[in-house]
């Protein structure tokens, strides 16, 4: 009854939820695209050029993700500040170490060990990002974002498993157009990227829900 008598409270709660869901969708989309493109470049025939291109995509995605987070909880500000660059570099390094550890061990054990390390690394990165962007914000919280880090790691493990342990593809019959023939093909890695994006949304939605609550 107290909420009904105070429509402003209900309005603020709804706005916080809308902001949180919108920010989570934007952040998950950026992360899925950046990690997916980087993963596609480096998981196949890796060369110096593809490794550098993937690293650039991953770092730019990390900066953009940090920008979305900062604009949501405080203000956009200058993303090239040393502390904010440090948060983006830590995120980029977390993904690189995750893949290197998984490849060096190999198999299911490599996926599991890399997932544990990625959970710890992403949790630390989320804590750092929160402290970097929320230092003037009323949304600062002391809760450790372990669950978001774990959800991201589970999504990443699913993406890695889709490339290592599955080998299937679905293709449509050739579609004849006036000047060419079109075939739509969906493989396991593409599905893995989508699943990773869903886990990323769940992770960031939970994160923003905690940060934006009064």
Coordinates of C-alpha atoms in Angstrom, one line a residue:
X1 CA 0.0 0.0 0.0
X2 CA 2.9 2.4 0.7
X3 CA 4.1 2.1 -2.9
X4 CA 0.5 2.7 -4.2
X5 CA 0.3 5.9 -2.1
X6 CA 3.6 7.1 -3.4
X7 CA 3.5 6.8 -7.2
X8 CA 6.9 8.6 -7.4
X9 CA 8.5 5.6 -5.7
X10 CA 7.0 3.2 -8.3
X11 CA 8.1 5.5 -11.1
X12 CA 11.6 5.6 -9.9
X13 CA 11.7 1.8 -9.5
X14 CA 10.4 1.3 -13.0
X15 CA 12.9 3.8 -14.4
X16 CA 15.8 2.0 -12.6
X17 CA 14.6 -1.3 -14.0
X18 CA 14.3 0.0 -17.5
X19 CA 17.7 1.6 -17.3
X20 CA 19.2 -1.6 -15.9
X21 CA 17.7 -3.8 -18.6
X22 CA 18.7 -1.4 -21.4
X23 CA 22.2 -1.1 -20.1
X24 CA 22.5 -4.9 -19.7
X25 CA 21.3 -5.5 -23.3
X26 CA 23.7 -2.9 -24.6
X27 CA 26.7 -4.2 -22.6
X28 CA 25.9 -7.8 -23.5
X29 CA 25.6 -7.0 -27.2
X30 CA 29.0 -5.1 -27.2
X31 CA 30.6 -8.0 -25.3
X32 CA 29.1 -10.7 -27.5
X33 CA 30.2 -9.0 -30.7
X34 CA 33.7 -8.1 -29.5
X35 CA 34.4 -11.5 -27.9
X36 CA 32.7 -13.4 -30.8
X37 CA 34.7 -11.6 -33.5
X38 CA 38.0 -12.0 -31.5
X39 CA 37.3 -15.7 -30.9
X40 CA 36.4 -16.3 -34.5
X41 CA 39.7 -14.7 -35.6
X42 CA 42.0 -16.5 -33.3
X43 CA 40.4 -19.9 -32.8
X44 CA 41.0 -20.9 -36.5
X45 CA 44.2 -20.6 -38.5
X46 CA 46.0 -18.0 -36.2
X47 CA 48.5 -15.7 -37.8
X48 CA 50.2 -12.5 -36.6
X49 CA 47.7 -10.3 -38.5
X50 CA 44.6 -12.1 -37.2
X51 CA 46.0 -12.1 -33.7
X52 CA 46.6 -8.3 -33.8
X53 CA 43.2 -7.7 -35.4
X54 CA 41.5 -9.8 -32.8
X55 CA 43.4 -8.0 -30.0
X56 CA 42.3 -4.6 -31.4
X57 CA 38.7 -5.7 -31.6
X58 CA 38.7 -7.1 -28.1
X59 CA 40.3 -3.9 -26.6
X60 CA 37.9 -1.6 -28.5
X61 CA 35.0 -3.7 -27.2
X62 CA 36.3 -3.5 -23.7
X63 CA 36.6 0.3 -23.9
X64 CA 33.0 0.5 -25.4
X65 CA 31.7 -1.8 -22.7
X66 CA 33.3 0.4 -20.0
X67 CA 31.8 3.5 -21.6
X68 CA 28.3 1.9 -21.4
X69 CA 28.9 1.0 -17.8
X70 CA 30.2 4.5 -16.9
X71 CA 27.3 6.3 -18.6
X72 CA 24.8 4.1 -16.7
X73 CA 26.1 4.4 -13.2
X74 CA 27.8 7.8 -13.2
X75 CA 28.8 9.6 -16.3
X76 CA 30.7 8.9 -19.5
X77 CA 33.7 11.1 -18.8
X78 CA 37.0 10.5 -20.6
X79 CA 37.5 6.8 -21.3
X80 CA 41.2 7.4 -21.9
X81 CA 41.9 8.2 -18.3
X82 CA 44.6 5.8 -17.0
X83 CA 42.3 4.1 -14.5
X84 CA 39.6 3.5 -17.1
X85 CA 42.2 2.3 -19.6
X86 CA 43.5 0.0 -16.9
X87 CA 40.0 -1.6 -16.4
X88 CA 39.7 -2.1 -20.2
X89 CA 43.2 -3.6 -20.4
X90 CA 42.4 -6.0 -17.5
X91 CA 39.3 -7.2 -19.3
X92 CA 41.2 -7.7 -22.5
X93 CA 43.9 -9.6 -20.7
X94 CA 41.4 -11.8 -18.9
X95 CA 40.1 -13.1 -22.2
X96 CA 43.6 -13.7 -23.6
X97 CA 44.7 -15.6 -20.5
X98 CA 41.5 -17.6 -20.5
X99 CA 42.1 -18.9 -24.1
X100 CA 45.8 -19.5 -23.6
X101 CA 45.3 -21.5 -20.4
X102 CA 42.5 -23.6 -22.1
X103 CA 44.7 -24.3 -25.1
X104 CA 47.8 -25.1 -23.1
X105 CA 45.9 -27.7 -21.0
X106 CA 43.5 -28.9 -23.7
X107 CA 40.4 -31.0 -23.5
X108 CA 37.6 -30.8 -21.0
X109 CA 40.1 -30.2 -18.1
X110 CA 41.4 -27.2 -19.9
X111 CA 37.9 -25.7 -20.4
X112 CA 37.1 -26.2 -16.7
X113 CA 40.5 -24.8 -15.4
X114 CA 40.3 -21.9 -17.7
X115 CA 36.7 -21.2 -16.6
X116 CA 37.7 -21.1 -12.9
X117 CA 40.6 -18.6 -13.7
X118 CA 38.3 -16.5 -15.9
X119 CA 35.7 -16.3 -13.1
X120 CA 38.3 -15.0 -10.8
X121 CA 39.8 -12.6 -13.3
X122 CA 36.4 -11.2 -14.5
X123 CA 35.2 -10.8 -10.9
X124 CA 38.3 -8.8 -10.1
X125 CA 37.8 -6.7 -13.3
X126 CA 34.2 -6.0 -12.4
X127 CA 35.2 -4.8 -9.0
X128 CA 37.9 -2.6 -10.5
X129 CA 35.5 -1.2 -13.1
X130 CA 33.0 -0.4 -10.3
X131 CA 35.5 1.4 -8.3
X132 CA 36.8 3.4 -11.3
X133 CA 33.4 4.6 -12.5
X134 CA 31.4 4.8 -9.3
X135 CA 33.7 6.9 -7.2
X136 CA 31.3 9.9 -7.4
X137 CA 28.2 7.7 -7.6
X138 CA 25.6 7.0 -5.0
X139 CA 25.3 3.5 -6.5
X140 CA 28.6 2.2 -5.0
X141 CA 28.1 -1.2 -3.3
X142 CA 30.3 -3.5 -1.4
X143 CA 29.0 -6.7 -2.8
X144 CA 31.5 -8.8 -4.8
X145 CA 30.2 -9.5 -8.3
X146 CA 31.0 -13.2 -8.2
X147 CA 27.8 -14.4 -9.8
X148 CA 28.2 -12.1 -12.9
X149 CA 31.8 -13.2 -13.3
X150 CA 30.7 -16.8 -13.0
X151 CA 27.9 -16.4 -15.6
X152 CA 30.3 -14.8 -18.1
X153 CA 32.7 -17.6 -17.6
X154 CA 30.0 -20.3 -18.1
X155 CA 29.0 -18.5 -21.3
X156 CA 32.6 -18.4 -22.5
X157 CA 33.0 -22.1 -21.7
X158 CA 30.0 -22.8 -23.8
X159 CA 31.5 -20.8 -26.7
X160 CA 34.8 -22.7 -26.4
X161 CA 33.1 -26.1 -26.2
X162 CA 31.0 -25.3 -29.3
X163 CA 34.3 -24.8 -31.2
X164 CA 36.2 -27.7 -29.7
X165 CA 33.7 -30.5 -29.1
X166 CA 31.0 -30.0 -31.7
X167 CA 31.2 -30.2 -35.5
X168 CA 27.8 -29.6 -37.0
X169 CA 26.1 -27.1 -39.2
X170 CA 22.6 -26.4 -40.5
X171 CA 22.3 -25.1 -44.1
X172 CA 19.2 -24.1 -46.0
X173 CA 18.6 -25.4 -49.5
X174 CA 20.1 -23.0 -52.2
X175 CA 17.9 -20.0 -52.7
X176 CA 18.1 -18.9 -56.4
X177 CA 18.0 -15.2 -56.9
X178 CA 18.2 -13.3 -60.1
X179 CA 21.9 -12.9 -60.1
X180 CA 23.2 -15.3 -57.5
X181 CA 22.4 -18.3 -55.3
X182 CA 22.1 -17.8 -51.6
X183 CA 22.7 -20.4 -48.9
X184 CA 22.1 -19.7 -45.2
X185 CA 24.4 -21.6 -42.9
X186 CA 24.4 -21.8 -39.1
X187 CA 27.2 -23.6 -37.3
X188 CA 27.9 -24.6 -33.7
X189 CA 30.2 -21.6 -33.0
X190 CA 27.6 -19.1 -34.1
X191 CA 25.1 -20.7 -31.7
X192 CA 27.9 -20.6 -29.0
X193 CA 28.2 -16.8 -29.6
X194 CA 24.5 -16.4 -29.1
X195 CA 24.5 -18.5 -25.9
X196 CA 27.4 -16.5 -24.6
X197 CA 25.5 -13.3 -25.4
X198 CA 22.5 -14.6 -23.3
X199 CA 24.8 -15.4 -20.4
X200 CA 26.4 -12.0 -20.7
X201 CA 23.0 -10.4 -20.5
X202 CA 22.0 -12.3 -17.4
X203 CA 25.4 -11.4 -15.8
X204 CA 25.1 -7.7 -16.5
X205 CA 21.4 -7.5 -15.8
X206 CA 22.1 -8.9 -12.3
X207 CA 25.1 -6.5 -11.9
X208 CA 23.1 -3.4 -12.9
X209 CA 20.2 -4.5 -10.7
X210 CA 22.5 -4.6 -7.7
X211 CA 24.2 -1.3 -8.6
X212 CA 21.1 0.7 -9.3
X213 CA 19.1 -0.4 -6.4
X214 CA 18.6 2.4 -3.7

